[in-house]
């Protein structure tokens, strides 16, 4: 039996942290095991500001997420993400620990603690490969708390 939970409320990050905003439409399928490999292909209109090595907080301002859990734990995430990215080069390496508290008034509790290493190759469209995710998932009570710790380091290929 599976439980479907729609997340409609998230915490936001102060707008002062947002340097340049673009909207990313993503369809992501995560199949959970001890280590999760995820590939996200994203179509995006990118507004990029010039910088060379940047510390950034990638902000998810609007996320509509459907999480489906079963015994083999597969998660389907369809989300609209507002992201802030500052860089000027073609290759961005992002080492990420995201802290986000997401609450919903539905019937599953999922705690996800993730370490994400992301390589974004920027051209007309953006290809995002998220390659290493360590995920701890607990399914029990009433709220979904996705607790991630946000420190995003973007190192451009020019440095």
Coordinates of N, CA and C in Angstrom, one line a residue:
X1 N 0.8 -1.2 0.0 CA 0.0 0.0 0.0 C 0.9 1.3 0.0
X2 N 0.5 2.2 -0.8 CA 1.3 3.4 -0.8 C 0.5 4.6 -0.3
X3 N 1.2 5.6 0.2 CA 0.6 6.8 0.6 C 1.0 8.0 -0.2
X4 N 0.1 8.8 -0.7 CA 0.5 9.9 -1.5 C 0.3 11.2 -0.7
X5 N 1.3 12.0 -0.6 CA 1.3 13.2 0.2 C 1.6 14.4 -0.7
X6 N 0.8 15.4 -0.6 CA 1.1 16.6 -1.4 C 1.6 17.7 -0.5
X7 N 2.8 18.2 -0.8 CA 3.4 19.3 0.0 C 3.1 20.6 -0.6
X8 N 2.4 21.4 0.2 CA 2.0 22.7 -0.4 C 2.6 23.9 0.3
X9 N 3.3 23.7 1.5 CA 3.8 24.7 2.2 C 5.3 24.5 2.5
X10 N 6.1 25.5 2.2 CA 7.6 25.4 2.5 C 8.1 26.6 3.2
X11 N 9.2 26.5 3.9 CA 9.8 27.7 4.4 C 10.6 28.4 3.3
X12 N 10.6 29.7 3.3 CA 11.3 30.4 2.3 C 12.6 31.0 2.9
X13 N 13.5 31.3 2.1 CA 14.8 31.9 2.5 C 14.7 33.4 2.1
X14 N 15.3 34.3 3.0 CA 15.2 35.7 2.7 C 15.6 36.1 1.3
X15 N 14.9 37.0 0.7 CA 15.1 37.4 -0.7 C 16.5 38.1 -0.9
X16 N 17.1 38.5 0.2 CA 18.4 39.1 0.1 C 19.4 38.1 -0.4
X17 N 19.1 36.8 -0.1 CA 20.1 35.8 -0.5 C 20.0 35.4 -2.0
X18 N 18.9 35.9 -2.6 CA 18.7 35.5 -4.0 C 19.3 36.6 -4.9
X19 N 20.3 36.1 -5.7 CA 21.0 37.0 -6.6 C 20.4 37.1 -8.0
X20 N 20.0 36.0 -8.5 CA 19.5 35.9 -9.8 C 18.5 34.8 -9.9
X21 N 17.3 35.0 -10.4 CA 16.3 34.0 -10.3 C 15.9 33.4 -11.6
X22 N 15.9 32.1 -11.7 CA 15.3 31.4 -12.8 C 14.4 30.3 -12.4
X23 N 13.4 30.0 -13.2 CA 12.5 28.9 -12.9 C 12.8 27.6 -13.6
X24 N 12.9 26.6 -12.8 CA 13.3 25.3 -13.3 C 12.1 24.3 -13.2
X25 N 11.7 23.7 -14.3 CA 10.7 22.7 -14.3 C 11.3 21.3 -14.3
X26 N 11.2 20.6 -13.2 CA 11.9 19.3 -13.1 C 11.0 18.2 -12.8
X27 N 11.2 17.0 -13.5 CA 10.6 15.8 -13.2 C 11.7 14.8 -12.7
X28 N 11.5 14.4 -11.4 CA 12.6 13.6 -10.8 C 12.0 12.3 -10.3
X29 N 12.7 11.2 -10.6 CA 12.4 9.9 -10.0 C 13.5 9.4 -9.2
X30 N 13.3 9.2 -7.9 CA 14.3 8.7 -7.0 C 13.9 7.3 -6.6
X31 N 14.8 6.3 -6.8 CA 14.6 5.0 -6.3 C 15.5 4.9 -5.1
X32 N 14.9 4.7 -3.9 CA 15.8 4.8 -2.7 C 16.4 3.4 -2.3
X33 N 17.7 3.5 -2.1 CA 18.4 2.4 -1.5 C 19.4 3.0 -0.5
X34 N 20.4 2.4 0.0 CA 21.3 3.1 0.9 C 21.9 4.3 0.3
X35 N 22.3 4.1 -0.9 CA 22.8 5.3 -1.7 C 22.0 5.4 -2.9
X36 N 21.6 6.7 -3.2 CA 20.6 6.9 -4.3 C 21.4 7.7 -5.4
X37 N 21.2 7.2 -6.6 CA 21.7 7.9 -7.8 C 20.6 8.5 -8.5
X38 N 20.7 9.8 -8.8 CA 19.6 10.5 -9.4 C 20.1 11.4 -10.6
X39 N 19.4 11.3 -11.7 CA 19.7 12.2 -12.8 C 18.5 13.0 -13.1
X40 N 18.7 14.3 -13.1 CA 17.6 15.3 -13.3 C 17.9 16.0 -14.6
X41 N 17.0 15.9 -15.6 CA 17.1 16.7 -16.8 C 16.1 17.8 -16.7
X42 N 16.6 19.0 -16.9 CA 15.9 20.2 -16.6 C 15.9 21.1 -17.7
X43 N 14.7 21.6 -18.1 CA 14.7 22.7 -19.1 C 14.5 24.0 -18.4
X44 N 15.3 24.9 -18.8 CA 15.4 26.1 -18.0 C 15.7 27.4 -18.8
X45 N 15.1 28.5 -18.4 CA 15.6 29.8 -18.9 C 16.5 30.4 -17.8
X46 N 17.7 30.6 -18.1 CA 18.7 30.9 -17.1 C 19.1 32.3 -17.2
X47 N 19.0 33.0 -16.0 CA 19.5 34.3 -15.9 C 20.8 34.2 -15.0
X48 N 21.9 34.5 -15.6 CA 23.2 34.3 -15.0 C 23.9 35.6 -14.8
X49 N 24.3 35.8 -13.5 CA 25.1 37.0 -13.2 C 26.6 36.6 -13.1
X50 N 27.5 37.6 -13.5 CA 28.9 37.4 -13.6 C 29.5 37.3 -12.2
X51 N 30.3 36.3 -12.0 CA 31.1 36.1 -10.8 C 32.1 35.0 -11.1
X52 N 33.1 34.8 -10.1 CA 34.0 33.7 -10.4 C 33.9 32.6 -9.5
X53 N 34.1 32.8 -8.2 CA 33.7 31.8 -7.2 C 32.7 32.3 -6.3
X54 N 31.6 31.6 -6.2 CA 30.4 32.2 -5.5 C 29.9 31.2 -4.4
X55 N 29.5 31.8 -3.3 CA 28.8 31.0 -2.3 C 27.3 31.4 -2.5
X56 N 26.5 30.4 -2.7 CA 25.1 30.7 -3.0 C 24.1 29.8 -2.2
X57 N 23.0 30.4 -1.9 CA 21.9 29.5 -1.3 C 20.9 29.3 -2.4
X58 N 20.7 28.1 -2.8 CA 19.8 27.8 -3.8 C 18.4 27.7 -3.2
X59 N 17.6 28.6 -3.6 CA 16.3 28.7 -2.8 C 15.1 28.1 -3.6
X60 N 14.4 27.3 -2.8 CA 13.2 26.7 -3.4 C 12.0 27.5 -2.9
X61 N 11.5 28.4 -3.7 CA 10.4 29.3 -3.2 C 9.1 28.7 -3.4
X62 N 8.9 28.0 -4.5 CA 7.6 27.3 -4.8 C 7.9 25.9 -5.2
X63 N 7.5 25.0 -4.3 CA 7.7 23.6 -4.6 C 6.3 22.9 -4.4
X64 N 5.9 22.2 -5.5 CA 4.7 21.4 -5.3 C 5.1 20.0 -5.5
X65 N 5.2 19.2 -4.5 CA 5.8 17.9 -4.5 C 4.8 16.8 -4.2
X66 N 4.9 15.8 -5.0 CA 4.1 14.6 -4.7 C 5.1 13.5 -4.4
X67 N 5.0 13.0 -3.2 CA 5.9 11.9 -2.7 C 5.0 10.6 -2.6
X68 N 5.5 9.6 -3.2 CA 4.8 8.3 -3.1 C 5.7 7.3 -2.4
X69 N 5.3 6.8 -1.3 CA 6.1 5.8 -0.6 C 5.5 4.5 -0.6
X70 N 6.3 3.4 -0.9 CA 5.9 2.1 -0.8 C 7.0 1.3 -0.1
X71 N 6.9 0.0 0.0 CA 7.9 -0.8 0.7 C 9.3 -0.7 0.0
X72 N 9.2 -0.6 -1.3 CA 10.5 -0.5 -2.0 C 10.9 1.0 -2.1
X73 N 10.2 1.8 -1.5 CA 10.4 3.3 -1.4 C 10.8 3.9 -2.7
X74 N 9.9 4.3 -3.5 CA 10.2 5.0 -4.7 C 9.5 6.4 -4.6
X75 N 10.2 7.4 -4.9 CA 9.7 8.8 -4.7 C 9.6 9.5 -6.1
X76 N 8.4 9.9 -6.4 CA 8.2 10.7 -7.6 C 8.0 12.1 -7.2
X77 N 8.9 13.0 -7.7 CA 8.9 14.4 -7.3 C 8.7 15.2 -8.6
X78 N 7.5 15.9 -8.6 CA 7.3 16.8 -9.7 C 7.3 18.2 -9.1
X79 N 8.3 19.0 -9.4 CA 8.4 20.3 -8.7 C 8.7 21.5 -9.6
X80 N 8.2 22.6 -9.1 CA 8.5 23.9 -9.8 C 9.5 24.6 -8.8
X81 N 10.7 24.9 -9.2 CA 11.7 25.4 -8.3 C 12.2 26.7 -8.8
X82 N 12.2 27.7 -7.8 CA 12.8 29.0 -8.1 C 14.2 29.0 -7.5
X83 N 15.1 29.1 -8.4 CA 16.5 29.0 -8.0 C 17.3 30.3 -8.2
X84 N 18.3 30.4 -7.3 CA 19.2 31.6 -7.5 C 20.6 31.0 -7.8
X85 N 21.1 31.4 -9.0 CA 22.4 31.0 -9.4 C 23.3 32.2 -9.9
X86 N 24.5 32.3 -9.3 CA 25.4 33.3 -9.8 C 26.6 32.7 -10.3
X87 N 26.9 32.9 -11.6 CA 28.1 32.4 -12.2 C 28.3 33.0 -13.6
X88 N 29.4 32.8 -14.2 CA 29.6 33.3 -15.6 C 30.1 32.2 -16.5
X89 N 30.4 31.0 -16.0 CA 31.0 30.0 -16.8 C 30.1 29.0 -17.3
X90 N 30.7 28.0 -18.0 CA 29.9 26.9 -18.6 C 29.7 25.8 -17.6
X91 N 30.6 25.5 -16.8 CA 30.5 24.4 -15.9 C 30.5 24.9 -14.4
X92 N 29.5 24.4 -13.7 CA 29.3 24.8 -12.3 C 29.4 23.5 -11.5
X93 N 30.2 23.5 -10.5 CA 30.2 22.4 -9.6 C 29.6 22.9 -8.3
X94 N 28.6 22.3 -7.9 CA 27.9 22.7 -6.6 C 28.0 21.6 -5.6
X95 N 28.6 21.9 -4.5 CA 28.6 21.0 -3.4 C 27.6 21.5 -2.4
X96 N 26.6 20.6 -2.1 CA 25.4 21.1 -1.4 C 25.0 20.3 -0.2
X97 N 24.7 21.0 0.8 CA 24.0 20.4 2.0 C 22.8 21.4 2.2
X98 N 21.6 20.9 2.0 CA 20.4 21.8 2.0 C 19.6 21.6 3.2
X99 N 19.3 22.7 3.9 CA 18.4 22.7 5.0 C 17.1 23.3 4.7
X100 N 16.1 22.5 4.6 CA 14.8 23.0 4.3 C 13.7 22.3 5.1
X101 N 12.9 23.1 5.8 CA 11.8 22.5 6.5 C 10.5 22.5 5.7
X102 N 10.0 21.4 5.4 CA 8.7 21.3 4.6 C 7.7 20.7 5.5
X103 N 6.6 21.4 5.7 CA 5.5 20.9 6.5 C 4.2 20.7 5.6
X104 N 3.5 19.6 6.0 CA 2.2 19.4 5.3 C 1.3 18.8 6.3
X105 N 0.0 18.9 6.1 CA -1.0 18.4 7.0 C -1.6 17.1 6.5
X106 N -0.8 16.2 6.0 CA -1.2 14.9 5.5 C -0.7 13.8 6.4
X107 N -0.7 12.5 5.9 CA -0.5 11.4 6.7 C 0.7 10.5 6.6
X108 N 1.9 11.2 6.4 CA 3.1 10.5 6.3 C 4.2 11.3 6.9
X109 N 5.2 10.7 7.6 CA 6.3 11.5 8.1 C 7.6 11.0 7.4
X110 N 8.2 11.9 6.6 CA 9.4 11.4 5.9 C 10.5 12.4 6.3
X111 N 11.6 11.9 6.9 CA 12.8 12.7 7.2 C 13.9 12.3 6.2
X112 N 14.3 13.3 5.4 CA 15.3 13.1 4.4 C 16.5 13.9 4.7
X113 N 17.6 13.3 4.9 CA 18.9 14.0 5.2 C 19.8 13.7 4.0
X114 N 20.1 14.7 3.2 CA 20.8 14.5 2.0 C 22.1 15.3 1.8
X115 N 23.1 14.7 1.2 CA 24.3 15.4 0.8 C 24.3 15.3 -0.7
X116 N 24.2 16.4 -1.4 CA 24.1 16.4 -2.8 C 25.3 17.0 -3.5
X117 N 25.9 16.3 -4.5 CA 26.9 16.9 -5.3 C 26.3 17.1 -6.7
X118 N 26.3 18.3 -7.2 CA 25.6 18.6 -8.4 C 26.6 19.2 -9.4
X119 N 26.5 18.7 -10.6 CA 27.3 19.3 -11.7 C 26.3 19.9 -12.7
X120 N 26.3 21.1 -13.0 CA 25.4 21.7 -13.9 C 26.2 22.2 -15.2
X121 N 25.8 21.7 -16.3 CA 26.4 22.1 -17.6 C 25.4 23.1 -18.2
X122 N 25.9 24.3 -18.4 CA 25.1 25.4 -18.9 C 25.3 25.6 -20.4
X123 N 24.2 25.5 -21.1 CA 24.1 26.0 -22.5 C 22.8 26.7 -22.7
X124 N 22.1 26.4 -23.8 CA 20.7 27.0 -24.0 C 19.8 26.4 -22.9
X125 N 19.9 25.1 -22.8 CA 19.2 24.4 -21.7 C 20.2 23.9 -20.7
X126 N 19.7 23.6 -19.5 CA 20.6 23.2 -18.5 C 20.4 21.7 -18.2
X127 N 21.5 21.0 -18.2 CA 21.5 19.6 -17.8 C 22.1 19.4 -16.4
X128 N 21.3 18.9 -15.6 CA 21.7 18.7 -14.2 C 21.9 17.3 -13.8
X129 N 23.0 16.9 -13.4 CA 23.3 15.6 -12.9 C 23.5 15.6 -11.4
X130 N 22.6 15.0 -10.7 CA 22.8 15.0 -9.3 C 23.2 13.5 -9.0
X131 N 24.5 13.4 -8.6 CA 25.0 12.0 -8.6 C 25.1 11.3 -7.3
X132 N 25.2 12.0 -6.2 CA 25.3 11.3 -4.9 C 24.4 11.8 -3.9
X133 N 23.4 11.0 -3.5 CA 22.5 11.4 -2.5 C 22.4 10.3 -1.4
X134 N 22.7 10.7 -0.2 CA 22.6 9.8 0.9 C 21.3 10.1 1.6
X135 N 20.4 9.2 1.6 CA 19.0 9.5 2.0 C 18.6 8.5 3.2
X136 N 18.1 9.2 4.3 CA 17.5 8.4 5.3 C 16.0 8.7 5.3
X137 N 15.2 7.7 5.1 CA 13.8 7.9 5.0 C 13.0 7.1 6.1
X138 N 12.2 7.9 6.9 CA 11.4 7.3 7.9 C 10.0 7.5 7.6
X139 N 9.2 6.5 7.5 CA 7.8 6.6 7.3 C 7.0 6.3 8.5
X140 N 6.4 7.3 9.2 CA 5.6 7.0 10.4 C 4.3 7.9 10.6
X141 N 4.5 9.1 11.0 CA 3.3 9.8 11.5 C 2.5 10.8 10.7
X142 N 2.5 12.1 11.0 CA 1.5 13.0 10.4 C 2.2 14.1 9.5
X143 N 3.4 14.5 9.8 CA 4.0 15.6 9.1 C 5.2 15.1 8.2
X144 N 5.5 15.8 7.2 CA 6.7 15.5 6.4 C 7.7 16.6 6.7
X145 N 8.8 16.2 7.4 CA 9.8 17.2 7.6 C 11.0 16.8 6.8
X146 N 11.3 17.5 5.8 CA 12.5 17.3 5.0 C 13.5 18.2 5.5
X147 N 14.5 17.7 6.2 CA 15.5 18.5 6.8 C 16.8 18.4 6.1
X148 N 17.2 19.4 5.5 CA 18.4 19.4 4.7 C 19.2 20.6 5.2
X149 N 20.5 20.7 5.0 CA 21.3 21.8 5.6 C 21.9 22.7 4.5
X150 N 21.6 23.9 4.3 CA 21.9 24.6 3.1 C 23.2 25.4 3.1
X151 N 24.2 24.8 2.5 CA 25.4 25.6 2.3 C 25.9 25.3 0.9
X152 N 25.7 26.1 -0.1 CA 25.9 25.8 -1.5 C 27.2 26.5 -1.9
X153 N 28.2 25.7 -2.3 CA 29.4 26.3 -2.8 C 29.5 26.1 -4.3
X154 N 29.5 27.2 -5.0 CA 29.6 27.1 -6.5 C 31.1 27.4 -6.9
X155 N 31.8 26.5 -7.5 CA 33.1 26.8 -8.0 C 33.1 26.7 -9.5
X156 N 33.4 27.7 -10.1 CA 33.3 27.7 -11.6 C 34.6 27.1 -12.2
X157 N 34.5 26.7 -13.4 CA 35.6 26.0 -14.1 C 36.7 26.9 -14.4
X158 N 36.5 28.2 -14.3 CA 37.6 29.1 -14.6 C 38.5 29.3 -13.4
X159 N 38.1 28.9 -12.2 CA 39.0 29.1 -11.1 C 40.0 28.0 -10.9

